[in-house]
Coordinates of C-alpha atoms and ligand atoms in Angstrom, one line a residue:
M6 CA 1.0 42.7 24.9
A7 CA 1.1 39.0 23.9
T8 CA 4.4 37.3 24.3
G9 CA 6.1 35.5 21.5
K10 CA 5.0 32.1 22.8
E11 CA 1.3 33.4 23.0
R12 CA 1.5 34.6 19.5
A13 CA 2.8 31.3 18.3
Y14 CA -0.1 29.5 20.2
Y15 CA -2.7 31.8 18.6
K16 CA -1.3 31.2 15.2
S17 CA -1.3 27.4 15.6
V18 CA -4.9 27.4 16.9
R19 CA -6.0 29.6 14.0
R20 CA -4.4 27.2 11.5
A21 CA -5.8 24.1 13.1
A22 CA -9.3 25.7 13.3
A23 CA -9.0 26.6 9.6
A24 CA -8.4 22.9 8.8
L25 CA -11.8 22.2 10.3
N26 CA -13.5 24.7 8.1
S27 CA -12.1 23.2 5.0
D28 CA -12.8 20.3 2.7
M29 CA -10.1 18.1 4.4
T30 CA -10.9 14.6 5.2
L31 CA -11.0 13.5 8.9
K32 CA -7.6 12.1 8.6
E33 CA -6.1 15.2 7.0
A34 CA -7.8 17.4 9.6
L35 CA -6.3 15.4 12.5
D36 CA -2.9 15.3 10.8
T37 CA -3.0 19.1 10.6
I38 CA -4.1 19.5 14.2
V39 CA -1.2 17.3 15.3
R40 CA 1.3 19.2 13.2
C41 CA 0.1 22.6 14.4
T42 CA 0.4 21.4 18.1
A43 CA 3.9 20.2 17.4
R44 CA 5.0 23.5 15.8
A45 CA 3.5 25.5 18.7
M46 CA 5.0 23.3 21.4
K47 CA 8.3 22.9 19.5
A48 CA 8.1 19.2 20.4
G49 CA 7.1 15.8 18.9
V50 CA 3.3 15.1 19.1
S51 CA 1.2 12.1 18.5
L52 CA -2.5 11.4 18.6
V53 CA -3.3 7.9 20.0
L54 CA -6.7 6.3 19.9
L55 CA -8.3 3.5 21.8
D56 CA -9.0 0.3 19.9
S57 CA -12.5 -1.3 20.3
T58 CA -11.4 -3.4 23.2
R59 CA -10.3 -0.2 25.0
K60 CA -7.2 -2.1 26.1
K61 CA -4.7 -0.9 23.4
L62 CA -3.9 2.4 22.0
I63 CA -3.3 2.9 18.3
H64 CA -1.1 5.7 16.8
S65 CA -3.3 7.7 14.5
S66 CA -1.2 10.8 13.6
S67 CA 2.2 12.0 14.6
W68 CA 4.7 14.7 13.9
G69 CA 8.4 15.1 14.8
L70 CA 8.8 11.6 16.3
S71 CA 11.2 8.9 14.9
Q72 CA 9.9 5.7 13.3
T73 CA 12.0 3.8 15.9
Y74 CA 10.2 5.5 18.7
L75 CA 6.8 5.1 17.1
R76 CA 7.5 1.4 16.7
K77 CA 8.6 0.9 20.3
G78 CA 5.7 -1.6 21.0
V79 CA 2.0 -1.9 21.5
L80 CA 0.7 0.7 24.0
D81 CA -1.5 -0.8 26.8
T82 CA -4.2 1.5 28.2
D83 CA -3.4 0.5 31.8
K84 CA 0.4 1.1 31.4
S85 CA 0.7 4.1 29.2
L86 CA -0.5 7.4 30.8
A87 CA -3.5 5.5 32.2
E88 CA -5.1 8.5 34.0
V89 CA -5.5 10.5 30.7
L90 CA -8.2 8.0 29.8
T91 CA -10.2 9.0 32.9
G92 CA -10.3 12.5 31.4
Q93 CA -7.4 14.0 33.3
P94 CA -4.4 15.8 31.8
V95 CA -1.1 14.2 32.8
A96 CA 2.2 16.1 32.8
I97 CA 5.4 14.2 33.4
A98 CA 8.4 16.5 33.9
D99 CA 11.1 13.7 34.1
V100 CA 10.3 10.5 32.2
S101 CA 13.2 8.6 33.6
Q102 CA 11.7 9.0 37.1
D103 CA 8.1 8.1 36.4
S104 CA 6.3 4.8 36.4
R105 CA 3.3 6.1 34.4
I106 CA 5.0 5.6 31.0
Q107 CA 5.3 2.2 29.4
Y108 CA 8.7 2.3 27.7
P109 CA 10.9 4.6 29.8
E110 CA 14.2 3.3 28.5
L111 CA 13.1 3.8 24.9
A112 CA 11.9 7.3 25.6
A113 CA 15.3 8.1 27.2
K114 CA 17.1 6.7 24.2
A115 CA 14.9 8.9 21.9
G116 CA 16.1 11.9 23.9
I117 CA 12.6 12.6 25.4
S118 CA 12.7 14.3 28.7
S119 CA 9.1 15.3 29.4
I120 CA 5.6 14.2 28.3
L121 CA 2.2 15.9 28.4
G122 CA -0.9 13.9 27.8
I123 CA -4.3 15.5 27.1
P124 CA -7.5 13.4 26.6
V125 CA -9.6 13.6 23.4
M126 CA -13.2 13.4 24.6
V127 CA -16.3 12.4 22.8
S128 CA -19.6 13.0 24.6
G129 CA -17.8 12.9 28.0
T130 CA -15.8 9.8 27.3
A131 CA -12.1 9.7 26.5
V132 CA -11.4 8.0 23.1
G133 CA -7.7 8.7 23.0
S134 CA -5.2 11.4 23.7
I135 CA -2.8 14.0 22.3
R136 CA 0.7 13.5 23.6
V137 CA 3.5 16.0 23.6
Y138 CA 7.1 14.7 23.8
S139 CA 9.6 17.4 24.7
K140 CA 13.3 16.9 24.3
E141 CA 14.0 19.8 26.6
P142 CA 13.0 19.1 30.3
A143 CA 9.7 20.9 30.6
E144 CA 7.5 21.9 33.5
F145 CA 4.3 22.2 31.5
T146 CA 2.3 25.4 32.3
N147 CA -1.4 26.0 32.4
Q148 CA -0.9 27.8 29.1
D149 CA 0.6 24.6 27.5
T150 CA -2.2 22.5 28.9
N151 CA -4.9 24.9 27.6
L152 CA -3.3 24.9 24.2
V153 CA -3.2 21.1 23.8
T154 CA -6.8 20.9 25.3
T155 CA -8.0 23.3 22.7
M156 CA -6.3 21.2 20.0
A157 CA -7.9 18.0 21.5
N158 CA -11.3 19.8 21.3
L159 CA -10.7 20.7 17.7
A160 CA -10.0 17.0 17.1
T161 CA -13.4 16.2 18.6
A162 CA -15.0 18.9 16.5
A163 CA -13.3 17.5 13.4
L164 CA -14.9 14.2 14.2
H165 CA -18.4 15.6 14.8
S166 CA -18.4 17.5 11.5
R167 CA -17.0 14.5 9.5
T168 CA -18.9 11.5 10.9
P169 CA -21.7 10.5 8.5
Y170 CA -24.8 10.9 10.5
H171 CA -26.0 13.0 13.4
E172 CA -29.1 11.4 14.8
T173 CA -30.0 12.8 18.2
E174 CA -29.7 10.0 20.6
E175 CA -29.7 6.5 19.3
T176 CA -29.7 4.9 15.9
Q177 CA -32.0 2.1 14.8
Q178 CA -29.4 -0.4 15.8
G179 CA -29.2 1.2 19.2
E180 CA -25.7 2.5 18.6
S181 CA -25.1 6.0 20.1
Q182 CA -23.6 8.9 18.2
A183 CA -20.6 8.7 20.6
Q184 CA -20.0 5.1 19.7
T185 CA -20.2 5.8 16.0
E186 CA -17.8 8.7 16.3
A187 CA -15.4 6.6 18.4
A188 CA -15.5 3.9 15.7
A189 CA -15.0 6.5 12.9
L190 CA -12.0 7.8 14.8
R191 CA -10.5 4.4 15.1
Q192 CA -10.7 4.0 11.3
V193 CA -8.5 7.0 11.0
R194 CA -5.1 5.4 11.0
T195 CA -2.1 7.0 9.3
V196 CA -1.0 3.9 7.7
T197 CA 1.3 4.0 4.8
Y198 CA 1.5 0.4 3.7
A199 CA 4.8 -0.9 2.4
H200 CA 3.0 -3.3 0.1
P201 CA -0.6 -3.4 -1.4
S202 CA -1.2 -6.9 -0.1
E203 CA -0.8 -5.5 3.5
E204 CA -3.6 -3.1 2.7
E205 CA -5.8 -6.0 1.5
F206 CA -4.9 -8.0 4.6
A207 CA -6.0 -5.0 6.8
H208 CA -9.3 -4.9 5.0
I209 CA -9.9 -8.5 5.7
L210 CA -9.1 -8.0 9.3
D211 CA -11.5 -5.1 9.5
F212 CA -14.1 -7.2 7.7
Y213 CA -13.8 -9.9 10.4
H214 CA -13.7 -7.3 13.2
I215 CA -10.2 -8.4 14.2
E216 CA -8.3 -5.6 15.9
W217 CA -4.9 -4.9 14.4
V218 CA -2.0 -2.5 14.6
Y219 CA 0.3 -1.9 11.7
E220 CA 4.0 -2.3 12.4
P221 CA 3.8 -1.3 16.1
R222 CA 7.1 -2.7 17.2
S223 CA 10.7 -3.1 15.8
F224 CA 12.6 -5.9 17.4
P225 CA 16.4 -5.4 17.5
L226 CA 18.0 -8.6 16.2
N227 CA 21.8 -7.8 16.1
W228 CA 24.1 -5.4 17.8
D229 CA 27.5 -4.0 17.4
G230 CA 28.3 -3.1 21.0
D231 CA 25.4 -0.8 22.0
R232 CA 24.4 0.0 18.4
V233 CA 21.6 -2.0 16.9
T234 CA 22.7 -3.2 13.4
E235 CA 19.6 -5.2 12.5
M236 CA 15.9 -4.9 13.2
F237 CA 12.8 -6.7 12.3
T238 CA 9.4 -5.0 12.1
P239 CA 6.5 -7.5 11.7
D240 CA 3.7 -6.1 9.5
F241 CA 0.8 -6.5 11.9
Y242 CA 0.0 -7.1 15.6
L243 CA -3.4 -8.7 16.3
A244 CA -4.1 -7.6 19.8
G245 CA -7.0 -10.0 20.6
L246 CA -4.8 -13.0 19.6
D247 CA -1.6 -11.5 20.9
L248 CA -0.1 -12.5 17.6
Y249 CA 2.3 -10.8 15.2
V250 CA 1.8 -11.5 11.5
E251 CA 4.4 -11.0 8.7
L252 CA 3.2 -11.2 5.1
T253 CA 5.7 -12.3 2.5
T254 CA 6.0 -11.5 -1.2
L255 CA 6.5 -14.1 -3.9
K256 CA 10.2 -13.6 -4.2
Q257 CA 12.0 -16.6 -2.7
R258 CA 15.1 -14.6 -1.9
L259 CA 13.1 -12.4 0.4
V260 CA 11.3 -15.3 2.0
T261 CA 14.6 -17.0 2.9
E262 CA 15.8 -13.8 4.4
K263 CA 12.6 -13.3 6.4
N264 CA 12.8 -16.9 7.6
R265 CA 16.3 -16.2 9.0
K266 CA 15.1 -13.1 10.8
L267 CA 12.1 -14.9 12.2
R268 CA 14.3 -17.7 13.6
R269 CA 16.5 -15.1 15.2
L270 CA 13.5 -13.3 16.6
R271 CA 12.1 -16.5 18.1
E272 CA 15.5 -17.2 19.7
L273 CA 15.8 -13.8 21.3
Y274 CA 12.1 -13.2 22.2
P275 CA 10.6 -16.6 22.9
E276 CA 7.5 -15.1 24.5
I277 CA 6.6 -13.4 21.2
K278 CA 4.0 -15.2 19.0
I279 CA 4.6 -14.6 15.4
T280 CA 3.4 -16.2 12.2
L281 CA 4.6 -15.9 8.6
L282 CA 1.9 -15.8 6.0
Y283 CA 2.9 -16.6 2.4
K284 CA 1.0 -14.9 -0.3
K285 CA -0.3 -18.3 -1.4
D286 CA -1.6 -19.0 2.1
F287 CA -3.1 -15.6 2.2
D288 CA -5.0 -16.1 -1.1
R289 CA -6.1 -19.5 0.2
L290 CA -7.2 -18.0 3.5
L291 CA -9.4 -15.6 1.6
A292 CA -10.7 -18.3 -0.7
K293 CA -11.6 -20.4 2.3
Y294 CA -14.0 -17.6 3.4
G295 CA -15.3 -17.3 -0.1
C296 CA -13.8 -14.0 -0.7
G297 CA -10.6 -12.7 -2.4
P298 CA -9.6 -13.1 -6.0
L299 CA -8.7 -16.8 -5.8
A300 CA -12.2 -17.7 -4.6
Q301 CA -13.7 -15.8 -7.6
A302 CA -11.2 -17.5 -9.9
R303 CA -11.5 -21.1 -8.7
G304 CA -14.4 -21.9 -10.9
H305 CA -12.6 -20.4 -13.9
G306 CA -9.5 -22.7 -13.9
I307 CA -7.0 -20.2 -12.5
S308 CA -4.4 -21.9 -10.4
Q309 CA -2.8 -18.9 -8.8
V310 CA -3.3 -15.2 -8.5
L311 CA -0.1 -13.5 -9.5
Y312 CA -1.0 -9.9 -9.0
S313 CA -4.0 -8.6 -7.2
S314 CA -6.0 -5.7 -8.4
A315 CA -4.4 -3.5 -5.6
E316 CA -0.9 -4.6 -6.6
I317 CA -1.6 -3.8 -10.3
Q318 CA -3.0 -0.4 -9.5
H319 CA 0.0 0.4 -7.3
R320 CA 2.5 -0.6 -9.9
V321 CA 0.6 1.2 -12.7
G322 CA 0.5 4.3 -10.6
A323 CA 4.3 4.2 -10.2
L324 CA 4.8 3.7 -13.9
A325 CA 2.5 6.6 -14.7
E326 CA 4.4 8.8 -12.3
Q327 CA 7.8 7.9 -13.9
I328 CA 6.5 8.3 -17.5
S329 CA 4.8 11.7 -16.7
R330 CA 8.2 12.9 -15.3
D331 CA 10.2 11.6 -18.3
Y332 CA 7.7 13.1 -20.9
T333 CA 7.1 16.5 -19.3
G334 CA 6.9 19.0 -22.1
R335 CA 7.1 16.4 -24.8
H336 CA 3.3 15.6 -25.4
P337 CA 3.7 11.9 -26.3
I338 CA 1.5 9.7 -28.4
M339 CA 0.7 6.6 -26.4
V340 CA 0.0 3.7 -28.8
G341 CA -1.6 0.5 -27.6
V342 CA -1.6 -2.8 -29.5
L343 CA -5.2 -4.1 -29.2
R344 CA -6.9 -5.9 -27.6
G345 CA -5.1 -7.2 -24.5
V346 CA -3.8 -3.7 -23.6
F347 CA -7.1 -2.0 -23.0
C348 CA -7.3 -2.3 -19.2
F349 CA -3.6 -1.3 -18.8
M350 CA -3.9 1.6 -21.2
A351 CA -7.0 3.0 -19.6
D352 CA -5.5 2.9 -16.1
L353 CA -2.1 4.1 -17.1
V354 CA -3.3 7.2 -19.0
R355 CA -5.7 8.2 -16.3
Q356 CA -2.9 8.3 -13.7
M357 CA -0.6 10.4 -16.0
T358 CA -0.2 14.1 -15.3
T359 CA 1.3 15.4 -18.6
P360 CA -0.7 16.2 -21.7
L361 CA -0.7 13.2 -24.2
D362 CA -2.5 11.7 -27.2
V363 CA -3.9 8.1 -27.3
D364 CA -4.0 5.9 -30.3
F365 CA -4.3 2.1 -31.1
M366 CA -3.2 -0.4 -33.6
A367 CA -4.3 -4.0 -34.2
I368 CA -2.3 -6.7 -35.9
S369 CA -3.2 -10.2 -37.2
Y370 CA -1.5 -13.1 -35.6
Y371 CA -0.2 -16.4 -36.9
S372 CA -2.9 -18.7 -38.1
E373 CA -3.3 -21.3 -40.8
D374 CA -4.9 -18.9 -43.2
S375 CA -2.4 -16.0 -42.9
S376 CA 1.2 -16.3 -44.1
A377 CA 2.6 -13.2 -42.5
V378 CA 1.8 -10.8 -39.7
K379 CA 0.0 -7.6 -40.9
I380 CA -1.5 -4.5 -39.5
T381 CA -5.3 -4.9 -39.4
K382 CA -5.9 -1.5 -37.8
D383 CA -3.4 1.3 -38.3
M384 CA -3.0 4.4 -36.1
N385 CA -5.1 7.5 -36.8
L386 CA -2.5 10.0 -35.7
N387 CA 0.6 11.0 -37.7
V388 CA 3.8 10.0 -35.8
D389 CA 6.2 12.1 -37.9
G390 CA 8.3 14.2 -35.5
R391 CA 6.3 13.1 -32.4
H392 CA 7.4 11.3 -29.3
V393 CA 5.8 7.8 -29.4
L394 CA 5.4 5.5 -26.5
M395 CA 4.3 2.0 -27.4
V396 CA 2.1 0.4 -24.7
E397 CA 2.0 -3.4 -24.6
D398 CA 0.2 -5.9 -22.3
I399 CA 2.8 -8.6 -22.4
V400 CA 6.1 -9.1 -24.2
D401 CA 6.7 -12.8 -24.7
T402 CA 8.9 -13.9 -27.7
G403 CA 9.3 -10.2 -28.6
M404 CA 8.2 -10.8 -32.2
T405 CA 5.0 -8.7 -32.1
L406 CA 6.8 -5.7 -30.6
N407 CA 9.8 -6.1 -32.9
Y408 CA 7.4 -6.0 -35.9
V409 CA 5.5 -2.9 -34.6
L410 CA 8.7 -1.0 -33.7
N411 CA 10.2 -1.5 -37.1
Y412 CA 6.9 -0.4 -38.7
L413 CA 6.8 2.8 -36.6
K414 CA 10.5 3.6 -36.9
A415 CA 10.1 3.9 -40.7
R416 CA 7.6 6.7 -40.0
N417 CA 10.1 9.1 -38.4
P418 CA 9.0 9.6 -34.9
A419 CA 11.1 12.1 -32.8
S420 CA 11.6 9.2 -30.3
L421 CA 10.2 5.7 -29.8
A422 CA 10.1 3.9 -26.5
V423 CA 8.2 0.9 -25.0
C424 CA 6.2 0.4 -21.9
T425 CA 4.9 -3.1 -21.1
L426 CA 2.9 -4.2 -18.2
L427 CA 4.3 -7.8 -18.2
D428 CA 7.6 -9.1 -19.4
K429 CA 7.8 -12.8 -19.9
R430 CA 11.6 -12.7 -20.3
A431 CA 12.2 -16.4 -20.1
R432 CA 10.7 -16.9 -23.5
R433 CA 12.3 -14.1 -25.4
L434 CA 13.5 -14.8 -28.9
I435 CA 14.1 -11.3 -30.2
D436 CA 15.9 -8.8 -27.9
V437 CA 13.5 -5.8 -27.9
P438 CA 14.3 -2.7 -25.8
L439 CA 11.9 -2.2 -22.9
D440 CA 12.0 1.2 -21.3
Y441 CA 9.2 0.7 -18.7
T442 CA 8.2 -2.6 -17.3
G443 CA 5.4 -3.3 -14.8
F444 CA 6.2 -6.9 -13.7
E445 CA 8.5 -9.6 -14.8
V446 CA 6.3 -12.7 -15.0
P447 CA 7.3 -16.4 -14.8
D448 CA 7.1 -18.7 -17.9
E449 CA 3.4 -19.4 -17.4
F450 CA 0.3 -18.6 -19.4
V451 CA -1.3 -15.6 -17.7
V452 CA -4.8 -14.1 -18.0
G453 CA -6.9 -11.3 -16.6
Y454 CA -6.8 -7.5 -16.6
G455 CA -7.3 -7.5 -20.4
L456 CA -5.3 -10.7 -21.2
D457 CA -7.4 -13.6 -22.5
Y458 CA -7.3 -17.2 -23.3
E459 CA -9.7 -17.9 -26.1
E460 CA -11.4 -14.6 -25.4
E461 CA -12.2 -15.6 -21.8
Y462 CA -10.8 -13.9 -18.6
R463 CA -10.2 -10.4 -20.0
N464 CA -12.6 -9.0 -17.3
L465 CA -10.8 -10.5 -14.3
P466 CA -9.6 -7.6 -12.1
F467 CA -6.4 -9.4 -11.3
I468 CA -3.7 -11.3 -13.2
G469 CA -3.6 -15.0 -12.7
I470 CA -1.9 -18.2 -14.0
L471 CA -4.1 -20.4 -16.0
G472 CA -4.4 -23.9 -14.5
P473 CA -2.7 -26.8 -16.3
E474 CA -6.0 -28.3 -17.4
K475 CA -7.0 -25.2 -19.2
R476 CA -3.6 -24.2 -20.6
P477 CA -2.9 -24.2 -24.3
A478 CA -1.7 -27.7 -25.2
K479 CA 1.7 -26.5 -26.7
E480 CA 2.3 -24.3 -23.6
R481 CA 2.4 -27.2 -21.3
G482 CA 5.6 -28.7 -22.7
H483 CA 6.9 -26.0 -25.1
S484 CA 10.5 -27.0 -24.7
K485 CA 10.3 -29.1 -27.9
T486 CA 8.0 -26.9 -29.9
S487 CA 9.1 -24.9 -32.9
V488 CA 8.9 -21.1 -33.0
A489 CA 5.8 -21.2 -35.1
E490 CA 4.2 -23.7 -32.8
R491 CA 5.2 -21.8 -29.8
N492 CA 3.6 -18.7 -31.2
A493 CA 0.6 -20.5 -32.5
S494 CA 0.0 -21.9 -29.0
Q495 CA -0.1 -18.4 -27.5
K496 CA -1.5 -16.3 -30.2
R497 CA -5.1 -15.6 -30.7
P498 CA -6.7 -12.8 -32.6
K499 CA -6.4 -10.2 -29.9
Ligands
LIG7 P1 5.2 -12.0 -28.5 O1 5.1 -11.5 -29.9 O2 5.6 -13.4 -28.4 O3 6.0 -11.1 -27.6 O4 3.7 -12.0 -27.9 C1 3.0 -11.0 -27.5 C2 1.5 -11.3 -27.5 O5 1.2 -12.7 -27.2 C3 0.8 -10.5 -26.4 O6 0.4 -9.2 -26.8 C4 -0.4 -11.4 -26.1 O7 -1.4 -11.2 -26.9 C5 0.1 -12.8 -26.4 N1 0.6 -13.5 -25.2 C6 1.8 -14.0 -24.9 N2 1.9 -14.6 -23.7 C7 0.6 -14.5 -23.2 C8 0.1 -15.0 -21.9 O8 0.7 -15.5 -21.0 N3 -1.3 -14.7 -21.8 C9 -2.0 -14.1 -22.7 N4 -1.5 -13.6 -23.9 C10 -0.2 -13.9 -24.1

């Protein structure tokens, strides 16, 4: 008769093996294997993988371990369970008494008593390990070692079945299957980026073959007695350069705060090399190598990239999620005002999860030959009794939106709300209600992602500020311009 523990082990192996025989991605399959191991062992588990230098270990998946513990610092292959990488299992019954672990005090603080490390092998070479962190002091048994070894083998099998090619010995470039698989495995990082620009930065690092680890270490900065009251976690660690990199957003308030933390970090940890990369520097860095949005835009008279394509997609996704939630069961009509809205509308509706209708309107703008704004293309759908959500590219003075809202209100919708991608609040003349806003933009002329200047720039994948030499003349010094002039300077037939 199998014991309760044996039954739990069989169940976990069955579940992990089922993940292999599914349409899961490599990352999903590895996450499942780690989770099943953690459940069976009733302990925290992580999968760590060698980087290409074979000197550092990168966390790929984990389950049941705190962020603080995971960010304890970079793991060096010669200091952290080194024998596992020679292909041997390592069982440490008492972490406080063992020199084979790299951060014993932090393990003790996290309440970890015992650790079991099992190698993950590809074609006879260790590429990483599965580690089990037990809070209860544990003398790991053969049964435990066998279970985790089976899970490590399942991880290797996941890799074999999900690596793009399976040529027998060597590829044309002379790269062996094992090397390819090891490289594929390194790509599997469970990174949830806090900001899209971090993801872009990671792609650039990959592009230049610079090894990186995302947020590997949190540095305590202030204490109240024994308790840490403030921490700083730099975004990246570049192992080859022994350099931490922190990316900053555009908000000055956050930059000032980061600068303060950096000064404190340098004071407390003088041996740590860290650099702060402003978004502007980052865009310039990319442009220098002829890539990135600024490089593409240079020739077009764009002075600054405000929101990259990744940032826009991220924000549009969040808006779609919020709107889908708010409109569940209400089947809204989403009405776009042509033409600047076409990119935003297309991306927004494609990320929405509730049933909806789409319609468009177009209006004429101020020009010498038209005395008043008018609708040049009306909606096709009847809004009477329907929930209507107006979708705008940018709200500037608010006059366009005010006109359209009044027009629609007179047609008895059940409700009327507004979603705008950009809000140029500094130039508002009419106070229009905005229910959903993508970004608040500065008082600058912006183009791209549907927005144009004299019909140019609509196809740029990002939103940028038009350089002063290209800017509409009235826009450059609009403090003295009349309302009509201000509008004329920004309005074009859309
Ligand atoms: P409003 O009526 O002043 O709020 O202007 C809204 C319209 O002006 C938008 O739908 C755009 O077509 C145009 N617009 C305002 N500011 C900009 C800008 O910075 N770039 C491109 N178009 C703009």
